[in-house]
Tab-separated table of C-alpha atoms in Angstrom:
chain	number	residue	atom	x	y	z
A	1	MET	CA	-23.966	23.574	-50.046
A	2	LEU	CA	-21.071	22.074	-48.066
A	3	VAL	CA	-23.255	19.101	-47.109
A	4	ILE	CA	-24.278	18.423	-50.708
A	5	VAL	CA	-20.793	18.762	-52.195
A	6	THR	CA	-19.077	16.684	-49.513
A	7	SER	CA	-21.699	13.932	-49.538
A	8	TYR	CA	-21.539	13.888	-53.342
A	9	LEU	CA	-17.778	13.310	-53.194
A	10	ILE	CA	-18.264	10.534	-50.636
A	11	GLY	CA	-20.925	8.953	-52.819
A	12	SER	CA	-18.618	9.175	-55.819
A	13	ILE	CA	-16.070	6.780	-54.279
A	14	PRO	CA	-16.204	3.729	-56.626
A	15	ASN	CA	-16.059	0.959	-54.043
A	16	GLY	CA	-16.799	-1.826	-56.511
A	17	LEU	CA	-14.004	-0.689	-58.805
A	18	ILE	CA	-11.541	-0.327	-55.917
A	19	ILE	CA	-12.346	-3.723	-54.392
A	20	GLY	CA	-12.246	-5.494	-57.757
A	21	GLN	CA	-8.949	-3.983	-58.864
A	22	LYS	CA	-7.093	-3.954	-55.539
A	23	PHE	CA	-7.986	-7.416	-54.263
A	24	TYR	CA	-8.905	-9.391	-57.403
A	25	LYS	CA	-7.069	-7.559	-60.203
A	26	ILE	CA	-10.373	-7.275	-62.055
A	27	ASP	CA	-11.977	-4.140	-63.455
A	28	LEU	CA	-15.726	-4.708	-63.108
A	29	ARG	CA	-16.279	-2.201	-65.905
A	30	GLN	CA	-14.830	-4.738	-68.336
A	31	PHE	CA	-17.009	-7.717	-67.418
A	32	GLY	CA	-20.659	-8.696	-67.229
A	33	SER	CA	-22.896	-5.650	-67.183
A	34	LYS	CA	-19.838	-3.385	-66.759
A	35	ASN	CA	-21.484	-1.975	-63.643
A	36	ILE	CA	-19.444	-1.433	-60.458
A	37	GLY	CA	-22.354	-2.245	-58.131
A	38	ALA	CA	-22.855	-5.262	-55.884
A	39	THR	CA	-24.940	-7.214	-58.405
A	40	ASN	CA	-22.237	-7.282	-61.059
A	41	ALA	CA	-19.629	-7.898	-58.356
A	42	TYR	CA	-21.649	-10.957	-57.306
A	43	ARG	CA	-21.753	-12.256	-60.860
A	44	ILE	CA	-18.076	-11.665	-61.537
A	45	LEU	CA	-16.310	-11.942	-58.178
A	46	GLY	CA	-18.696	-13.990	-56.031
A	47	PRO	CA	-20.769	-13.453	-52.887
A	48	TRP	CA	-18.070	-12.407	-50.410
A	49	PRO	CA	-16.598	-9.471	-52.386
A	50	ALA	CA	-20.119	-8.510	-53.502
A	51	SER	CA	-21.110	-8.268	-49.839
A	52	TRP	CA	-18.265	-5.831	-49.225
A	53	VAL	CA	-19.267	-3.767	-52.233
A	54	PHE	CA	-22.863	-3.658	-50.975
A	55	LEU	CA	-21.884	-2.725	-47.419
A	56	THR	CA	-19.384	-0.044	-48.424
A	57	ASP	CA	-21.864	1.463	-50.890
A	58	ALA	CA	-24.531	1.488	-48.174
A	59	CYS	CA	-22.069	3.216	-45.845
A	60	LYS	CA	-21.811	6.077	-48.337
A	61	GLY	CA	-25.516	6.753	-47.841
A	62	ILE	CA	-25.149	6.507	-44.070
A	63	ALA	CA	-22.195	8.908	-44.177
A	64	GLY	CA	-24.183	11.404	-46.221
A	65	VAL	CA	-26.994	11.516	-43.667
A	66	LEU	CA	-24.552	11.716	-40.743
A	67	LEU	CA	-22.804	14.584	-42.472
A	68	GLY	CA	-26.122	16.417	-42.721
A	69	GLN	CA	-26.764	15.769	-39.039
A	70	TYR	CA	-23.357	17.078	-38.015
A	71	ILE	CA	-23.139	20.150	-40.240
A	72	GLY	CA	-26.749	21.177	-40.828
A	73	GLN	CA	-28.364	19.624	-37.760
A	74	THR	CA	-31.778	19.577	-39.450
A	75	ALA	CA	-33.881	16.910	-41.160
A	76	ILE	CA	-33.574	18.777	-44.458
A	77	ALA	CA	-29.780	18.761	-44.173
A	78	GLU	CA	-29.912	14.998	-43.600
A	79	LEU	CA	-31.972	14.590	-46.760
A	80	PHE	CA	-29.570	16.739	-48.770
A	81	GLY	CA	-26.658	14.686	-47.474
A	82	GLY	CA	-28.347	11.430	-48.358
A	83	MET	CA	-29.378	12.590	-51.810
A	84	GLY	CA	-25.881	13.932	-52.462
A	85	ALA	CA	-24.421	10.497	-51.712
A	86	ILE	CA	-26.924	8.779	-54.013
A	87	ILE	CA	-26.221	11.213	-56.855
A	88	GLY	CA	-22.480	10.737	-56.349
A	89	HIS	CA	-22.837	6.967	-56.563
A	90	ASN	CA	-24.872	7.155	-59.747
A	91	TRP	CA	-22.813	9.891	-61.425
A	92	SER	CA	-19.357	9.612	-59.899
A	93	ILE	CA	-16.934	12.419	-60.635
A	94	PHE	CA	-14.164	9.809	-60.487
A	95	LEU	CA	-15.749	7.715	-63.261
A	96	GLY	CA	-16.598	10.406	-65.778
A	97	PHE	CA	-20.036	10.922	-64.202
A	98	LYS	CA	-21.022	7.281	-64.575
A	99	GLY	CA	-21.850	4.850	-61.795
A	100	GLY	CA	-24.300	2.353	-60.376
A	101	ARG	CA	-28.034	2.180	-59.771
A	102	GLY	CA	-28.021	3.671	-56.264
A	103	VAL	CA	-29.816	0.780	-54.547
A	104	ALA	CA	-27.264	0.024	-51.811
A	105	THR	CA	-26.437	3.685	-51.192
A	106	GLY	CA	-30.137	4.520	-51.098
A	107	LEU	CA	-30.707	1.713	-48.615
A	108	GLY	CA	-28.028	3.224	-46.379
A	109	VAL	CA	-29.846	6.556	-46.476
A	110	ILE	CA	-33.229	4.990	-45.683
A	111	ALA	CA	-31.622	2.970	-42.873
A	112	MET	CA	-30.706	6.233	-41.172
A	113	LEU	CA	-34.000	7.997	-41.818
A	114	ALA	CA	-36.451	5.134	-41.237
A	115	PRO	CA	-34.878	1.925	-39.829
A	116	LYS	CA	-38.161	-0.011	-39.676
A	117	VAL	CA	-38.843	0.729	-43.347
A	118	THR	CA	-35.358	-0.532	-44.199
A	119	ILE	CA	-35.995	-3.858	-42.502
A	120	ILE	CA	-39.304	-4.309	-44.323
A	121	VAL	CA	-38.035	-3.527	-47.809
A	122	PHE	CA	-34.792	-5.459	-47.330
A	123	VAL	CA	-36.650	-8.618	-46.278
A	124	ILE	CA	-38.963	-8.264	-49.282
A	125	TRP	CA	-35.932	-7.721	-51.549
A	126	VAL	CA	-34.278	-10.888	-50.246
A	127	ILE	CA	-37.462	-12.949	-50.700
A	128	ILE	CA	-37.957	-11.768	-54.292
A	129	VAL	CA	-34.322	-12.428	-55.217
A	130	TYR	CA	-34.457	-15.865	-53.601
A	131	PHE	CA	-37.537	-16.998	-55.501
A	132	THR	CA	-37.048	-15.226	-58.838
A	133	ARG	CA	-33.251	-14.708	-59.045
A	134	TYR	CA	-33.957	-11.283	-60.557
A	135	VAL	CA	-32.091	-8.628	-58.582
A	136	SER	CA	-33.472	-5.850	-60.777
A	137	LEU	CA	-37.078	-6.907	-60.135
A	138	ALA	CA	-36.444	-7.081	-56.392
A	139	SER	CA	-34.788	-3.653	-56.404
A	140	ILE	CA	-37.634	-2.043	-58.348
A	141	ILE	CA	-40.336	-3.501	-56.111
A	142	ALA	CA	-38.401	-2.707	-52.921
A	143	ALA	CA	-37.877	0.885	-54.075
A	144	ALA	CA	-41.583	1.296	-54.813
A	145	LEU	CA	-42.434	-0.013	-51.340
A	146	VAL	CA	-40.234	2.527	-49.552
A	147	PRO	CA	-42.710	5.449	-49.682
A	148	VAL	CA	-45.637	3.069	-49.139
A	149	SER	CA	-44.014	1.697	-45.977
A	150	MET	CA	-43.132	5.200	-44.809
A	151	TRP	CA	-46.745	6.286	-45.220
A	152	LEU	CA	-48.086	3.240	-43.379
A	153	LEU	CA	-45.603	3.689	-40.532
A	154	LYS	CA	-46.323	7.432	-40.374
A	155	ALA	CA	-42.766	8.575	-41.040
A	156	ARG	CA	-41.955	12.294	-41.035
A	157	GLN	CA	-43.525	14.096	-43.969
A	158	GLU	CA	-40.217	15.243	-45.444
A	159	PHE	CA	-38.852	11.700	-45.216
A	160	PHE	CA	-41.944	10.408	-47.028
A	161	TYR	CA	-41.430	12.877	-49.872
A	162	PHE	CA	-37.794	11.869	-50.030
A	163	GLY	CA	-38.897	8.220	-50.210
A	164	VAL	CA	-41.100	9.026	-53.196
A	165	LEU	CA	-38.267	10.812	-55.007
A	166	ALA	CA	-35.742	8.096	-54.161
A	167	ALA	CA	-38.111	5.384	-55.393
A	168	LEU	CA	-38.655	7.195	-58.696
A	169	PHE	CA	-34.924	7.717	-58.968
A	170	VAL	CA	-34.129	4.006	-58.587
A	171	ILE	CA	-36.952	2.900	-60.888
A	172	ILE	CA	-35.914	5.314	-63.651
A	173	ARG	CA	-32.324	4.077	-63.378
A	174	HIS	CA	-33.654	0.561	-63.954
A	175	ARG	CA	-35.460	1.368	-67.214
A	176	PRO	CA	-33.277	-0.953	-69.324
A	177	ASN	CA	-33.895	-3.747	-66.819
A	178	ILE	CA	-37.645	-3.135	-66.932
A	179	GLU	CA	-37.592	-3.454	-70.712
A	180	ARG	CA	-35.695	-6.741	-70.483
A	181	LEU	CA	-38.023	-8.048	-67.767
A	182	LEU	CA	-41.022	-7.309	-69.992
A	183	THR	CA	-39.424	-9.070	-72.971
A	184	GLY	CA	-38.135	-12.003	-70.911
A	185	THR	CA	-34.468	-11.304	-71.661
A	186	GLU	CA	-33.309	-10.142	-68.228
A	187	SER	CA	-30.493	-12.265	-66.779
A	188	LYS	CA	-30.908	-14.038	-63.463
A	189	ILE	CA	-28.310	-13.708	-60.737
A	190	LYS	CA	-25.480	-16.210	-60.711
A	191	ALA	CA	-22.358	-15.941	-58.594
A	192	GLY	CA	-18.769	-15.907	-59.722
A	193	SER	CA	-19.238	-16.287	-63.477
A	194	LYS	CA	-16.642	-13.989	-64.988
A	195	THR	CA	-17.172	-13.516	-68.695
A	196	GLU	CA	-15.288	-11.810	-71.461
A	197	PRO	CA	-15.606	-8.035	-71.595
A	198	GLY	CA	-18.883	-6.929	-73.088
A	199	SER	CA	-20.284	-10.441	-73.407
A	200	ALA	CA	-23.237	-10.046	-71.031
A	201	LYS	CA	-26.288	-7.854	-71.447
A	202	GLU	CA	-27.465	-7.635	-67.873
A	203	LYS	CA	-27.211	-4.426	-65.922
Protein backbone atom coordinates (compact mmCIF):
# COMPACT_ATOMS: atom_id res chain seq x y z
CA MET A 1 0.00 0.00 0.00
CA LEU A 2 2.86 2.38 0.84
CA VAL A 3 4.36 1.81 -2.62
CA ILE A 4 1.08 2.56 -4.40
CA VAL A 5 0.22 5.67 -2.38
CA THR A 6 3.71 7.16 -2.56
CA SER A 7 4.15 6.47 -6.27
CA TYR A 8 0.69 7.91 -6.90
CA LEU A 9 1.70 11.14 -5.15
CA ILE A 10 4.91 11.28 -7.18
CA GLY A 11 2.96 10.70 -10.37
CA SER A 12 0.53 13.44 -9.40
CA ILE A 13 3.22 16.14 -9.56
CA PRO A 14 2.07 18.36 -12.48
CA ASN A 15 5.42 18.99 -14.14
CA GLY A 16 3.95 20.64 -17.23
CA LEU A 17 1.95 23.07 -15.12
CA ILE A 18 4.94 23.87 -12.89
CA ILE A 19 7.36 24.41 -15.78
CA GLY A 20 4.87 26.52 -17.74
CA GLN A 21 3.93 28.77 -14.83
CA LYS A 22 7.32 29.10 -13.13
CA PHE A 23 9.52 29.69 -16.17
CA TYR A 24 7.12 31.02 -18.84
CA LYS A 25 4.25 32.51 -16.82
CA ILE A 26 1.84 30.37 -18.84
CA ASP A 27 -0.80 27.99 -17.53
CA LEU A 28 -0.96 25.18 -20.09
CA ARG A 29 -4.50 24.43 -18.92
CA GLN A 30 -5.62 27.68 -20.54
CA PHE A 31 -4.15 27.13 -24.00
CA GLY A 32 -4.30 24.65 -26.86
CA SER A 33 -5.69 21.33 -25.72
CA LYS A 34 -5.52 22.48 -22.07
CA ASN A 35 -3.42 19.41 -21.34
CA ILE A 36 -0.30 19.68 -19.16
CA GLY A 37 1.60 16.98 -21.07
CA ALA A 38 4.61 17.33 -23.35
CA THR A 39 2.57 17.51 -26.56
CA ASN A 40 0.63 20.59 -25.53
CA ALA A 41 3.81 22.06 -24.03
CA TYR A 42 5.45 21.63 -27.44
CA ARG A 43 2.59 23.41 -29.17
CA ILE A 44 2.43 26.26 -26.70
CA LEU A 45 5.94 26.67 -25.29
CA GLY A 46 8.19 25.07 -27.91
CA PRO A 47 10.54 22.08 -28.12
CA TRP A 48 12.95 22.86 -25.28
CA PRO A 49 10.40 23.23 -22.45
CA ALA A 50 8.41 20.33 -23.92
CA SER A 51 11.53 18.17 -23.64
CA TRP A 52 11.78 19.01 -19.95
CA VAL A 53 8.12 18.19 -19.43
CA PHE A 54 8.60 14.85 -21.19
CA LEU A 55 11.74 13.95 -19.24
CA THR A 56 10.35 14.94 -15.85
CA ASP A 57 7.11 13.05 -16.53
CA ALA A 58 9.13 9.99 -17.56
CA CYS A 59 11.14 10.29 -14.34
CA LYS A 60 7.91 9.91 -12.37
CA GLY A 61 7.47 6.45 -13.88
CA ILE A 62 11.10 5.59 -13.19
CA ALA A 63 10.72 6.77 -9.59
CA GLY A 64 7.63 4.63 -9.12
CA VAL A 65 9.44 1.47 -10.19
CA LEU A 66 12.51 2.32 -8.10
CA LEU A 67 10.26 2.86 -5.12
CA GLY A 68 8.81 -0.61 -5.62
CA GLN A 69 12.31 -2.05 -5.84
CA TYR A 70 13.42 -0.34 -2.65
CA ILE A 71 10.36 -0.96 -0.48
CA GLY A 72 8.82 -4.14 -1.86
CA GLN A 73 11.89 -5.69 -3.47
CA THR A 74 9.73 -7.81 -5.79
CA ALA A 75 8.68 -7.57 -9.44
CA ILE A 76 5.06 -7.14 -8.37
CA ALA A 77 6.01 -4.21 -6.13
CA GLU A 78 7.80 -2.62 -9.10
CA LEU A 79 4.65 -2.98 -11.19
CA PHE A 80 2.49 -1.46 -8.45
CA GLY A 81 4.91 1.44 -8.16
CA GLY A 82 4.90 2.03 -11.89
CA MET A 83 1.13 1.80 -12.19
CA GLY A 84 0.70 4.13 -9.21
CA ALA A 85 2.82 6.76 -10.97
CA ILE A 86 0.83 6.41 -14.20
CA ILE A 87 -2.49 6.72 -12.37
CA GLY A 88 -1.19 9.76 -10.49
CA HIS A 89 -0.17 11.44 -13.73
CA ASN A 90 -3.54 10.81 -15.33
CA TRP A 91 -5.65 11.65 -12.27
CA SER A 92 -3.52 14.02 -10.22
CA ILE A 93 -4.72 14.79 -6.72
CA PHE A 94 -3.20 18.25 -7.16
CA LEU A 95 -5.33 18.98 -10.25
CA GLY A 96 -8.72 17.81 -9.05
CA PHE A 97 -8.06 14.28 -10.34
CA LYS A 98 -7.34 15.45 -13.88
CA GLY A 99 -4.10 15.07 -15.79
CA GLY A 100 -2.38 13.89 -18.94
CA ARG A 101 -2.44 10.80 -21.13
CA GLY A 102 0.30 8.87 -19.30
CA VAL A 103 2.54 8.31 -22.33
CA ALA A 104 5.78 9.79 -20.96
CA THR A 105 5.26 8.40 -17.46
CA GLY A 106 4.40 5.00 -18.92
CA LEU A 107 7.54 5.12 -21.03
CA GLY A 108 9.57 5.73 -17.88
CA VAL A 109 8.02 2.64 -16.30
CA ILE A 110 8.68 0.47 -19.36
CA ALA A 111 12.25 1.81 -19.53
CA MET A 112 12.87 0.32 -16.10
CA LEU A 113 11.09 -2.97 -16.71
CA ALA A 114 12.15 -3.68 -20.30
CA PRO A 115 14.83 -1.29 -21.69
CA LYS A 116 15.04 -2.99 -25.11
CA VAL A 117 11.27 -2.65 -25.57
CA THR A 118 11.54 1.04 -24.71
CA ILE A 119 14.12 1.62 -27.42
CA ILE A 120 12.00 -0.16 -30.02
CA VAL A 121 8.75 1.64 -29.30
CA PHE A 122 10.43 5.03 -28.87
CA VAL A 123 12.14 4.77 -32.27
CA ILE A 124 8.83 3.78 -33.87
CA TRP A 125 7.10 6.69 -32.09
CA VAL A 126 9.67 9.15 -33.42
CA ILE A 127 9.38 7.80 -36.98
CA ILE A 128 5.58 8.04 -36.97
CA VAL A 129 5.60 11.57 -35.56
CA TYR A 130 8.24 12.64 -38.09
CA PHE A 131 6.31 11.40 -41.11
CA THR A 132 2.72 12.04 -40.02
CA ARG A 133 3.04 14.87 -37.45
CA TYR A 134 0.35 13.10 -35.40
CA VAL A 135 1.60 12.59 -31.86
CA SER A 136 -1.61 10.84 -30.84
CA LEU A 137 -1.31 8.28 -33.65
CA ALA A 138 2.32 7.60 -32.75
CA SER A 139 1.44 7.21 -29.07
CA ILE A 140 -1.41 4.79 -29.78
CA ILE A 141 0.66 2.62 -32.10
CA ALA A 142 3.68 2.67 -29.78
CA ALA A 143 1.49 1.68 -26.82
CA ALA A 144 0.00 -1.22 -28.77
CA LEU A 145 3.50 -2.42 -29.68
CA VAL A 146 4.68 -2.56 -26.07
CA PRO A 147 3.13 -5.95 -25.20
CA VAL A 148 3.91 -7.27 -28.69
CA SER A 149 7.59 -6.36 -28.27
CA MET A 150 7.63 -7.81 -24.76
CA TRP A 151 6.23 -11.09 -26.06
CA LEU A 152 8.73 -11.26 -28.93
CA LEU A 153 11.65 -10.47 -26.62
CA LYS A 154 10.39 -12.98 -24.03
CA ALA A 155 10.03 -10.49 -21.18
CA ARG A 156 8.92 -11.72 -17.76
CA GLN A 157 5.31 -12.87 -17.76
CA GLU A 158 4.16 -10.31 -15.20
CA PHE A 159 5.82 -7.53 -17.19
CA PHE A 160 4.03 -8.73 -20.33
CA TYR A 161 0.66 -8.59 -18.58
CA PHE A 162 1.51 -5.14 -17.31
CA GLY A 163 2.38 -4.12 -20.88
CA VAL A 164 -1.04 -5.27 -22.05
CA LEU A 165 -2.81 -3.29 -19.32
CA ALA A 166 -0.66 -0.21 -19.87
CA ALA A 167 -1.30 -0.31 -23.62
CA LEU A 168 -5.06 -0.53 -23.09
CA PHE A 169 -4.82 2.27 -20.56
CA VAL A 170 -3.06 4.63 -22.99
CA ILE A 171 -5.32 3.72 -25.91
CA ILE A 172 -8.50 4.27 -23.89
CA ARG A 173 -7.18 7.66 -22.75
CA HIS A 174 -6.76 8.56 -26.42
CA ARG A 175 -10.37 7.82 -27.41
CA PRO A 176 -11.13 11.44 -28.37
CA ASN A 177 -7.98 11.50 -30.50
CA ILE A 178 -8.97 8.25 -32.20
CA GLU A 179 -12.34 9.73 -33.11
CA ARG A 180 -10.67 12.82 -34.59
CA LEU A 181 -8.14 10.70 -36.48
CA LEU A 182 -10.98 8.69 -38.03
CA THR A 183 -12.85 11.86 -39.04
CA GLY A 184 -9.72 13.66 -40.26
CA THR A 185 -9.99 16.48 -37.72
CA GLU A 186 -7.00 15.65 -35.51
CA SER A 187 -4.44 18.47 -35.30
CA LYS A 188 -0.85 17.90 -36.36
CA ILE A 189 2.02 18.87 -34.10
CA LYS A 190 3.41 22.37 -34.45
CA ALA A 191 5.83 24.00 -32.05
CA GLY A 192 5.42 27.22 -30.15
CA SER A 193 2.00 28.32 -31.40
CA LYS A 194 0.29 29.74 -28.34
CA THR A 195 -3.39 30.34 -28.94
CA GLU A 196 -6.18 31.93 -26.99
CA PRO A 197 -7.64 29.83 -24.20
CA GLY A 198 -9.99 27.17 -25.48
CA SER A 199 -9.34 27.93 -29.14
CA ALA A 200 -7.81 24.57 -30.11
CA LYS A 201 -9.49 21.19 -30.20
CA GLU A 202 -6.48 18.93 -30.07
CA LYS A 203 -5.72 16.85 -27.01
